[in-house]
Coordinates of N, CA and C in Angstrom, one line a residue:
A1 N -11.0 -32.9 -29.6 CA -11.6 -33.9 -30.4 C -12.1 -35.8 -29.9
A2 N -13.1 -35.9 -29.6 CA -13.8 -37.3 -29.1 C -13.6 -38.5 -30.4
G3 N -13.6 -39.6 -29.5 CA -13.8 -40.7 -30.5 C -15.3 -41.0 -30.4
Y4 N -15.9 -40.0 -31.8 CA -16.9 -40.6 -31.4 C -18.2 -41.7 -32.4
G5 N -18.7 -42.0 -32.3 CA -19.7 -43.3 -32.7 C -20.0 -42.6 -34.3
G6 N -20.3 -41.9 -34.8 CA -20.6 -41.9 -35.8 C -20.2 -42.2 -37.5
A7 N -21.0 -42.7 -37.9 CA -20.9 -43.2 -39.6 C -20.4 -41.5 -40.3
T8 N -19.8 -41.7 -41.7 CA -19.6 -40.1 -42.5 C -20.0 -40.0 -43.7
V9 N -20.0 -39.1 -44.3 CA -20.3 -38.3 -45.2 C -19.0 -38.9 -46.7
G10 N -18.8 -39.3 -47.2 CA -18.4 -39.1 -48.5 C -17.2 -38.1 -49.1
R11 N -16.6 -37.9 -50.1 CA -15.4 -37.1 -50.3 C -16.8 -35.5 -50.0
G12 N -17.6 -36.1 -51.0 CA -19.0 -35.0 -51.4 C -19.6 -34.6 -50.5
R13 N -19.4 -34.9 -49.2 CA -20.1 -34.0 -47.9 C -21.3 -34.0 -48.6
V14 N -22.2 -35.0 -49.2 CA -23.3 -35.0 -48.9 C -24.4 -33.6 -48.2
G15 N -25.0 -33.0 -48.3 CA -25.5 -32.0 -47.7 C -26.5 -33.0 -47.1
I16 N -27.2 -32.2 -45.7 CA -28.4 -32.8 -45.3 C -29.3 -32.4 -45.7
A17 N -30.6 -33.3 -45.4 CA -31.9 -32.5 -46.7 C -33.2 -33.0 -45.4
I18 N -33.4 -32.7 -44.6 CA -33.9 -33.4 -43.8 C -35.4 -33.1 -44.5
T19 N -36.1 -31.9 -44.8 CA -37.3 -31.5 -45.2 C -37.4 -32.5 -46.7
G20 N -36.7 -33.0 -47.4 CA -36.9 -34.0 -48.5 C -37.4 -34.9 -47.4
L21 N -36.1 -35.5 -47.1 CA -36.1 -36.9 -46.1 C -37.6 -37.2 -45.8
I22 N -38.5 -36.1 -45.7 CA -39.8 -36.1 -45.0 C -41.5 -36.2 -45.7
L23 N -40.4 -35.9 -46.4 CA -41.3 -35.7 -47.9 C -41.4 -36.9 -49.0
V24 N -39.9 -37.2 -48.9 CA -40.1 -38.1 -49.9 C -40.3 -39.5 -48.7
G25 N -39.8 -39.7 -48.0 CA -39.9 -40.9 -47.7 C -39.4 -42.3 -48.1
S26 N -37.9 -41.5 -48.3 CA -37.6 -43.1 -48.6 C -36.3 -43.1 -47.8
A27 N -35.7 -44.7 -47.9 CA -35.5 -45.3 -46.6 C -34.0 -44.9 -47.5
A28 N -34.1 -45.3 -48.9 CA -32.4 -45.1 -49.3 C -32.0 -43.6 -49.8
F29 N -33.1 -42.6 -49.8 CA -32.6 -41.3 -49.3 C -32.4 -41.0 -47.7
F30 N -32.9 -41.6 -47.1 CA -32.3 -41.4 -45.4 C -31.2 -42.2 -45.1
G31 N -31.2 -43.5 -46.1 CA -29.6 -43.4 -46.0 C -28.3 -42.8 -46.1
T32 N -28.4 -42.2 -47.5 CA -27.5 -41.3 -47.6 C -27.6 -40.1 -47.5
T33 N -28.3 -39.4 -46.7 CA -28.8 -37.7 -46.3 C -28.0 -38.5 -44.9
L34 N -28.2 -39.5 -44.2 CA -27.2 -39.7 -42.8 C -26.5 -39.8 -42.7
V35 N -25.6 -41.0 -44.1 CA -24.6 -40.8 -44.2 C -23.8 -39.2 -43.9
G36 N -24.7 -38.1 -44.7 CA -23.9 -36.9 -44.6 C -23.9 -36.7 -43.4
A37 N -25.0 -36.7 -42.0 CA -24.6 -35.9 -41.2 C -23.6 -36.7 -40.4
M38 N -23.1 -37.4 -40.3 CA -22.6 -38.4 -39.5 C -20.9 -38.3 -39.4
W39 N -20.8 -37.6 -40.0 CA -19.3 -36.1 -39.8 C -18.9 -36.3 -38.2
Y40 N -18.1 -36.6 -37.2 CA -17.9 -36.6 -36.3 C -17.4 -35.3 -36.0
D41 N -18.3 -34.2 -35.1 CA -18.3 -33.2 -35.0 C -17.9 -32.7 -33.1
E42 N -17.7 -31.5 -32.8 CA -18.1 -30.8 -31.6 C -19.7 -31.8 -30.9
P43 N -19.9 -32.1 -29.8 CA -21.3 -32.9 -29.1 C -21.9 -31.2 -28.8
V44 N -22.0 -30.6 -29.8 CA -22.8 -29.1 -29.3 C -24.3 -29.3 -30.6
E45 N -25.9 -29.7 -30.0 CA -26.4 -30.1 -31.0 C -27.0 -28.2 -31.4
M46 N -27.0 -28.1 -32.8 CA -27.7 -27.1 -33.0 C -29.4 -27.0 -33.0
P47 N -30.1 -25.5 -32.5 CA -31.4 -25.5 -32.2 C -32.1 -26.3 -33.4
A48 N -33.2 -27.5 -33.4 CA -33.8 -27.9 -34.7 C -34.6 -26.6 -35.3
Q49 N -34.3 -27.0 -36.3 CA -35.4 -26.1 -36.9 C -36.7 -26.5 -37.7
P50 N -37.5 -25.6 -38.0 CA -39.4 -26.7 -38.3 C -39.3 -27.2 -39.3
A51 N -38.2 -26.8 -40.0 CA -37.5 -28.1 -41.7 C -37.0 -29.3 -41.4
A52 N -36.4 -29.3 -40.4 CA -35.7 -30.4 -39.9 C -36.3 -31.3 -39.1
A53 N -37.6 -30.8 -38.7 CA -38.3 -31.5 -38.0 C -39.0 -33.1 -38.1
P54 N -38.9 -33.8 -37.7 CA -39.5 -35.1 -38.3 C -41.3 -34.3 -38.3
A55 N -42.0 -35.1 -39.3 CA -43.7 -34.7 -39.1 C -44.0 -35.0 -38.7
V56 N -43.9 -36.3 -37.7 CA -44.4 -37.0 -36.9 C -43.2 -37.2 -35.4
L57 N -43.9 -36.6 -34.6 CA -42.5 -37.3 -33.2 C -43.2 -38.5 -32.8
P58 N -42.3 -39.0 -32.6 CA -42.4 -40.3 -32.1 C -42.8 -40.2 -30.8
L59 N -44.1 -41.4 -30.1 CA -44.7 -40.7 -28.9 C -44.3 -41.4 -27.8
D60 N -42.9 -42.3 -27.8 CA -42.7 -42.9 -27.0 C -41.1 -43.4 -27.4
P61 N -40.2 -42.6 -27.1 CA -38.7 -42.3 -27.3 C -38.1 -42.8 -27.0
P62 N -37.0 -43.6 -26.8 CA -36.0 -44.2 -25.5 C -35.3 -43.5 -24.6
S63 N -35.4 -44.0 -23.8 CA -34.8 -43.8 -22.7 C -33.5 -44.3 -22.1
Q64 N -33.7 -45.7 -22.2 CA -32.0 -46.0 -21.7 C -31.9 -47.3 -22.9
L65 N -30.5 -48.0 -23.1 CA -29.9 -49.2 -23.5 C -29.2 -49.8 -23.0
L66 N -29.5 -50.8 -22.9 CA -28.6 -52.4 -22.3 C -28.4 -53.1 -23.3
I67 N -26.8 -53.9 -23.0 CA -26.9 -54.6 -24.0 C -25.8 -55.7 -22.5
P68 N -26.9 -56.5 -22.7 CA -26.0 -57.5 -21.3 C -25.3 -58.0 -21.7
S69 N -24.5 -58.7 -22.3 CA -23.2 -59.1 -22.5 C -22.0 -58.4 -22.5
L70 N -22.4 -57.2 -22.3 CA -21.4 -56.4 -22.4 C -21.3 -55.3 -21.2
Q71 N -22.2 -55.7 -20.2 CA -22.3 -54.8 -18.9 C -22.5 -53.0 -19.4
V72 N -23.3 -52.9 -20.9 CA -23.6 -51.4 -21.0 C -25.1 -51.4 -19.9
D73 N -25.0 -50.2 -19.0 CA -26.3 -49.9 -19.2 C -26.1 -48.3 -19.0
A74 N -26.8 -47.7 -19.9 CA -26.4 -46.1 -20.5 C -28.2 -45.6 -20.5
D75 N -27.9 -44.2 -20.3 CA -28.9 -43.0 -20.6 C -28.7 -43.1 -22.0
I76 N -30.1 -42.6 -22.4 CA -30.1 -42.4 -24.3 C -30.3 -40.9 -24.2
E77 N -29.4 -40.1 -24.6 CA -29.5 -38.7 -24.9 C -30.1 -38.2 -26.9
H78 N -31.4 -37.1 -26.5 CA -31.7 -37.1 -28.1 C -31.1 -36.7 -28.4
I79 N -30.2 -36.6 -29.8 CA -29.6 -35.8 -30.4 C -29.7 -35.6 -31.9
G80 N -29.9 -34.4 -32.5 CA -29.7 -33.9 -33.7 C -28.9 -33.5 -34.3
L81 N -28.5 -32.3 -35.1 CA -27.4 -31.6 -35.9 C -26.8 -30.3 -35.4
V82 N -25.5 -30.4 -35.9 CA -24.8 -29.2 -34.9 C -24.4 -28.1 -36.1
A83 N -24.4 -27.1 -36.1 CA -25.1 -26.6 -36.9 C -23.4 -26.1 -38.2
T84 N -22.8 -27.4 -38.9 CA -22.1 -27.8 -39.5 C -23.1 -28.8 -41.0
D85 N -24.6 -29.4 -39.8 CA -25.1 -30.3 -40.5 C -24.6 -31.7 -40.5
R86 N -23.4 -31.9 -39.2 CA -23.2 -33.8 -39.1 C -24.2 -33.2 -38.0
M87 N -24.1 -34.5 -37.6 CA -25.0 -35.5 -36.2 C -24.2 -35.4 -35.4
A88 N -24.8 -34.9 -33.9 CA -24.1 -34.5 -32.9 C -24.1 -35.7 -32.3
T89 N -22.9 -35.5 -30.8 CA -23.1 -36.3 -30.2 C -23.2 -36.3 -28.9
P90 N -23.5 -37.6 -28.4 CA -23.4 -37.3 -26.9 C -22.7 -36.8 -25.6
R91 N -23.3 -36.0 -25.3 CA -22.4 -35.1 -24.3 C -21.7 -35.8 -23.3
S92 N -22.1 -36.5 -23.1 CA -21.3 -37.5 -22.2 C -20.7 -39.1 -23.1
F93 N -19.5 -39.1 -22.0 CA -18.8 -40.2 -22.7 C -19.4 -41.6 -22.4
K94 N -20.5 -41.2 -21.0 CA -20.9 -43.2 -20.7 C -22.6 -43.1 -21.3
N95 N -23.0 -42.0 -21.8 CA -24.5 -42.1 -23.0 C -24.3 -42.5 -24.0
A96 N -25.1 -43.0 -24.4 CA -25.5 -43.0 -25.9 C -26.4 -41.8 -26.6
G97 N -26.4 -41.4 -27.8 CA -27.9 -40.9 -28.3 C -28.2 -41.3 -29.4
W98 N -29.6 -41.0 -29.7 CA -30.6 -41.3 -30.5 C -30.4 -40.1 -31.0
Y99 N -29.9 -40.5 -32.9 CA -30.3 -39.3 -33.6 C -32.0 -39.0 -34.1
K100 N -32.2 -38.0 -33.7 CA -33.9 -38.0 -33.0 C -34.7 -37.6 -34.5
Y101 N -33.9 -37.1 -35.2 CA -34.7 -37.0 -36.2 C -34.7 -38.1 -37.9
G102 N -34.9 -39.4 -37.0 CA -34.5 -40.6 -37.6 C -35.6 -41.4 -37.3
P103 N -36.3 -42.9 -37.6 CA -37.4 -43.8 -36.4 C -36.9 -43.9 -35.2
A104 N -37.9 -43.5 -34.2 CA -37.2 -44.0 -32.7 C -37.6 -45.8 -32.8
P105 N -36.7 -46.4 -32.2 CA -36.2 -47.9 -31.5 C -38.0 -48.4 -31.7
G106 N -37.9 -49.4 -32.3 CA -39.0 -50.2 -32.5 C -40.6 -49.7 -33.9
D107 N -39.8 -48.5 -34.0 CA -40.9 -48.4 -35.3 C -40.3 -48.7 -36.8
E108 N -41.5 -48.4 -37.6 CA -40.4 -48.9 -39.4 C -39.4 -48.6 -39.2
G109 N -38.1 -49.0 -39.8 CA -37.1 -47.8 -40.7 C -36.3 -48.3 -39.6
T110 N -34.9 -47.7 -39.4 CA -33.5 -48.4 -39.0 C -33.5 -46.5 -38.1
A111 N -33.5 -47.0 -36.7 CA -33.4 -46.0 -35.7 C -31.7 -46.1 -35.5
I112 N -31.4 -45.0 -35.4 CA -30.0 -44.6 -35.1 C -29.1 -44.4 -33.8
I113 N -28.2 -45.7 -33.2 CA -28.2 -44.6 -31.7 C -26.8 -44.7 -32.1
S114 N -25.5 -43.9 -31.5 CA -24.8 -43.6 -31.1 C -23.9 -43.3 -30.2
G115 N -22.5 -43.8 -30.0 CA -21.8 -44.0 -29.0 C -20.3 -43.7 -28.9
H116 N -19.4 -43.0 -28.0 CA -18.3 -42.9 -28.0 C -17.1 -44.0 -27.6
L117 N -16.8 -44.4 -28.2 CA -15.5 -45.1 -28.2 C -14.9 -45.2 -27.4
D118 N -13.4 -43.9 -27.2 CA -13.2 -43.2 -26.3 C -12.9 -41.6 -27.0
N119 N -11.8 -41.0 -26.3 CA -11.2 -39.8 -26.3 C -9.9 -39.9 -27.1
G120 N -9.5 -40.8 -27.6 CA -8.1 -41.0 -28.3 C -6.9 -41.3 -27.0
L121 N -7.2 -40.8 -25.7 CA -6.0 -40.8 -25.2 C -6.6 -41.8 -24.0
G122 N -7.7 -42.3 -23.8 CA -7.8 -43.4 -22.6 C -9.1 -43.3 -22.0
L123 N -9.6 -42.2 -21.9 CA -11.1 -42.1 -21.8 C -11.9 -43.1 -22.6
T124 N -12.7 -43.6 -21.7 CA -13.2 -44.9 -21.9 C -14.8 -44.1 -22.1
G125 N -14.9 -45.0 -23.8 CA -16.7 -44.6 -24.1 C -17.6 -45.5 -23.7
V126 N -18.9 -44.9 -23.8 CA -19.8 -45.8 -23.4 C -20.1 -47.7 -24.8
F127 N -19.5 -47.1 -26.0 CA -19.1 -47.9 -27.2 C -18.0 -48.6 -27.0
K128 N -16.8 -49.0 -25.9 CA -15.5 -49.1 -26.1 C -15.4 -50.5 -26.4
R129 N -16.1 -51.4 -26.2 CA -16.5 -53.1 -26.5 C -17.2 -53.6 -26.9
L130 N -18.4 -52.6 -27.8 CA -18.7 -52.7 -29.2 C -18.8 -53.9 -30.2
H131 N -17.4 -53.7 -30.5 CA -16.5 -54.4 -31.8 C -17.2 -55.4 -30.3
E132 N -17.1 -56.5 -29.7 CA -17.0 -57.6 -28.9 C -18.7 -58.2 -29.1
L133 N -19.1 -57.6 -29.5 CA -20.9 -58.6 -29.7 C -20.9 -59.5 -31.2
S134 N -21.5 -60.2 -30.6 CA -21.8 -61.3 -31.8 C -23.4 -61.3 -32.2
P135 N -23.4 -62.2 -33.3 CA -24.7 -62.2 -34.2 C -25.3 -63.5 -33.1
G136 N -26.7 -63.1 -32.8 CA -27.5 -63.9 -31.6 C -27.6 -62.8 -30.7
D137 N -26.5 -61.8 -30.1 CA -26.5 -61.0 -28.6 C -27.3 -60.4 -29.0
E138 N -28.1 -59.8 -27.3 CA -29.2 -58.7 -27.4 C -29.0 -58.2 -27.2
I139 N -29.9 -56.4 -27.4 CA -29.4 -55.3 -27.0 C -30.9 -55.2 -26.8
E140 N -30.9 -54.2 -25.8 CA -32.7 -53.5 -24.9 C -32.5 -52.0 -25.1
V141 N -33.6 -51.7 -25.6 CA -34.0 -50.2 -25.3 C -35.2 -49.8 -24.0
L142 N -35.5 -49.4 -23.1 CA -36.3 -49.3 -22.4 C -37.0 -47.7 -23.4
T143 N -38.5 -47.4 -23.1 CA -38.8 -46.2 -23.4 C -38.8 -45.4 -22.8
E144 N -39.6 -44.5 -23.0 CA -39.9 -43.8 -21.8 C -41.0 -43.7 -21.2
R145 N -42.1 -44.5 -22.2 CA -43.1 -44.9 -21.7 C -43.0 -46.4 -20.5
G146 N -41.8 -46.6 -20.5 CA -41.9 -48.2 -19.8 C -41.5 -49.4 -20.7
R147 N -41.8 -49.0 -21.8 CA -42.1 -50.7 -23.2 C -39.9 -50.8 -23.3
M148 N -40.3 -52.9 -22.8 CA -38.4 -53.0 -23.1 C -38.6 -53.7 -24.7
L149 N -38.1 -53.1 -25.2 CA -38.0 -54.0 -26.3 C -36.4 -54.6 -26.5
R150 N -36.3 -55.2 -27.5 CA -35.5 -56.6 -27.5 C -35.0 -56.9 -29.3
F151 N -34.2 -56.8 -29.2 CA -33.3 -56.7 -30.6 C -32.2 -58.0 -30.6
H152 N -32.4 -58.3 -31.4 CA -31.0 -59.2 -31.8 C -29.6 -59.0 -32.9
V153 N -28.3 -59.1 -32.1 CA -28.0 -58.6 -33.3 C -27.4 -59.3 -34.8
E154 N -27.8 -59.0 -35.9 CA -27.7 -60.1 -36.9 C -26.6 -59.1 -37.8
S155 N -25.2 -58.1 -37.5 CA -24.3 -58.2 -38.7 C -23.5 -57.3 -38.0
L156 N -22.4 -57.2 -37.5 CA -21.1 -55.9 -37.2 C -20.4 -56.3 -38.4
A157 N -20.4 -54.9 -39.1 CA -19.4 -54.7 -40.6 C -18.3 -53.2 -40.0
S158 N -17.5 -53.3 -40.5 CA -16.3 -51.2 -40.1 C -16.3 -50.9 -41.5
Y159 N -16.3 -49.9 -41.9 CA -16.0 -48.9 -42.9 C -15.5 -48.0 -42.7
P160 N -14.3 -47.7 -43.7 CA -13.6 -46.3 -43.8 C -14.5 -45.3 -43.2
Y161 N -14.0 -44.1 -42.1 CA -14.5 -43.3 -41.9 C -15.7 -42.3 -42.6
D162 N -14.4 -42.3 -44.2 CA -15.6 -41.5 -45.3 C -16.2 -42.4 -46.2
R163 N -16.3 -43.4 -46.4 CA -17.1 -44.4 -47.0 C -18.1 -45.4 -46.5
V164 N -19.1 -44.7 -45.4 CA -19.8 -45.7 -45.2 C -21.4 -45.6 -46.3
P165 N -21.6 -47.1 -46.3 CA -22.7 -47.1 -47.6 C -23.5 -46.8 -46.7
P166 N -24.9 -46.0 -47.9 CA -26.2 -45.6 -47.2 C -27.2 -46.5 -47.2
E167 N -26.7 -47.6 -47.5 CA -27.8 -48.9 -47.1 C -27.7 -49.4 -45.9
A168 N -26.9 -49.1 -45.1 CA -25.9 -49.4 -44.4 C -26.6 -49.3 -42.9
L169 N -27.3 -47.6 -43.4 CA -28.0 -47.0 -42.4 C -29.7 -46.4 -42.8
S170 N -30.3 -47.7 -43.1 CA -31.1 -47.7 -43.7 C -31.8 -48.5 -44.1
S171 N -33.1 -48.4 -44.4 CA -34.1 -50.5 -44.2 C -35.2 -50.2 -44.5
V172 N -36.2 -50.7 -45.1 CA -37.6 -50.5 -46.0 C -38.1 -51.5 -45.0
G173 N -39.0 -51.1 -44.4 CA -40.1 -52.1 -43.8 C -39.2 -52.8 -42.1
L174 N -38.8 -53.3 -42.2 CA -38.0 -53.5 -41.4 C -38.0 -52.9 -40.2
R175 N -37.9 -53.4 -38.9 CA -37.5 -52.7 -37.9 C -36.3 -53.0 -37.0
R176 N -35.4 -52.1 -37.4 CA -33.8 -52.0 -37.6 C -33.6 -51.3 -35.9
L177 N -32.4 -51.7 -35.6 CA -31.7 -50.7 -34.8 C -30.2 -50.6 -35.2
V178 N -29.5 -49.7 -35.2 CA -27.8 -49.1 -35.8 C -27.1 -48.7 -34.6
L179 N -26.4 -49.4 -33.6 CA -25.0 -48.7 -33.7 C -24.1 -48.2 -34.1
V180 N -23.8 -47.2 -33.5 CA -22.0 -46.6 -34.4 C -21.5 -46.2 -33.5
T181 N -20.1 -46.5 -34.0 CA -19.1 -46.0 -33.1 C -17.8 -46.1 -33.9
C182 N -16.6 -45.8 -33.4 CA -15.6 -45.5 -33.9 C -14.7 -47.3 -34.3
G183 N -13.3 -47.3 -34.9 CA -13.0 -48.0 -34.6 C -11.5 -47.8 -35.5
G184 N -10.7 -48.5 -35.6 CA -9.3 -48.2 -36.5 C -7.8 -47.6 -35.6
R185 N -7.4 -46.5 -36.7 CA -6.4 -46.2 -35.9 C -7.2 -44.4 -35.9
W186 N -6.2 -43.7 -35.0 CA -6.2 -41.8 -34.9 C -5.8 -41.6 -35.4
I187 N -6.4 -41.0 -36.3 CA -5.8 -39.9 -37.3 C -6.0 -38.5 -36.9
Y188 N -5.6 -37.3 -38.3 CA -5.6 -36.3 -37.9 C -6.1 -35.7 -39.5
D189 N -7.7 -35.7 -39.7 CA -8.5 -34.8 -41.0 C -8.6 -33.8 -41.3
K190 N -8.3 -33.4 -42.1 CA -8.5 -31.5 -42.1 C -9.6 -31.1 -42.0
G191 N -10.5 -31.8 -42.6 CA -12.3 -31.2 -42.8 C -12.6 -31.7 -41.0
M192 N -12.3 -32.9 -40.1 CA -12.6 -33.2 -39.0 C -11.9 -32.6 -37.9
G193 N -10.4 -32.8 -38.2 CA -9.9 -32.8 -37.1 C -9.1 -33.7 -36.3
M194 N -9.4 -34.3 -35.2 CA -8.3 -36.2 -34.8 C -9.9 -36.4 -35.2
T195 N -9.9 -37.5 -35.6 CA -11.1 -38.9 -35.5 C -10.3 -40.2 -36.1
Y196 N -11.0 -41.1 -36.1 CA -10.6 -42.8 -35.5 C -11.3 -43.0 -37.4
D197 N -10.1 -44.0 -38.4 CA -10.9 -43.8 -39.5 C -11.4 -45.1 -40.2
H198 N -12.1 -45.5 -39.4 CA -13.6 -46.8 -39.5 C -14.2 -46.8 -38.7
R199 N -15.9 -46.4 -38.7 CA -16.8 -46.6 -38.0 C -17.3 -48.2 -38.3
L200 N -17.6 -48.8 -37.1 CA -18.1 -50.0 -36.3 C -19.9 -49.8 -36.8
I201 N -20.5 -50.6 -37.8 CA -21.7 -50.9 -37.6 C -22.1 -52.1 -37.0
V202 N -23.5 -51.9 -35.8 CA -23.5 -53.1 -35.6 C -25.7 -52.7 -36.1
T203 N -25.9 -54.0 -36.8 CA -27.5 -53.6 -36.5 C -28.2 -55.2 -35.8
A204 N -29.0 -54.7 -35.3 CA -29.5 -55.9 -34.7 C -31.4 -55.6 -35.6
I205 N -31.9 -56.6 -35.4 CA -33.3 -56.7 -35.6 C -34.0 -57.4 -34.4
L206 N -35.5 -56.5 -34.2 CA -36.6 -56.4 -33.7 C -37.3 -57.7 -33.5
D207 N -37.0 -58.5 -32.1 CA -37.4 -59.6 -32.1 C -38.7 -59.4 -32.5
D208 N -39.7 -60.6 -32.7 CA -40.6 -60.9 -33.4 C -42.0 -61.4 -32.2
T209 N -41.4 -61.0 -31.2 CA -42.6 -61.5 -30.1 C -42.8 -59.8 -29.6
E210 N -41.9 -58.8 -29.9 CA -42.6 -57.6 -29.7 C -43.6 -57.0 -30.1

């Protein structure tokens, strides 16, 4: 099991309800269900079901993540869910993963990009230095059509892996980008296996010039 950049569900294991997410269109509901999706699991994506697909696919999804201050230049995988209704993880430790059932970066709402910290044994992940970011730092997302979206970091927050608040992963009206990775201590959880005991949430806002 790898040290993964996912937030986690509470002990009640709130289930994913993508269909309801689409129909209700509520940012708060999106945050709650996404917290339920983002336990760590093996990086194997389950086939998308029609009910789980977004009502409208993004016209210009992300392809590359750049964080100049950390020397991060990573390809972005498009990740969905695994069979246990958890968010899949990037297959490569050097790549980031965009949660394709949520907004795309630059669209209204909160776009989620996760990344591995490490594997708990020394293999470095793309977000190994994510904790070094500071408010005001720049994050760039290159889209498949060649647009460069620029975000600035607003805040960093760390939460116990099983108590990430839904509001950390949702927004109304704002065009936000949230980067998620692991942190804290390497532990064993009976339901998850080996994982880190905290999740680091970096929130960034799209620049007004975009």
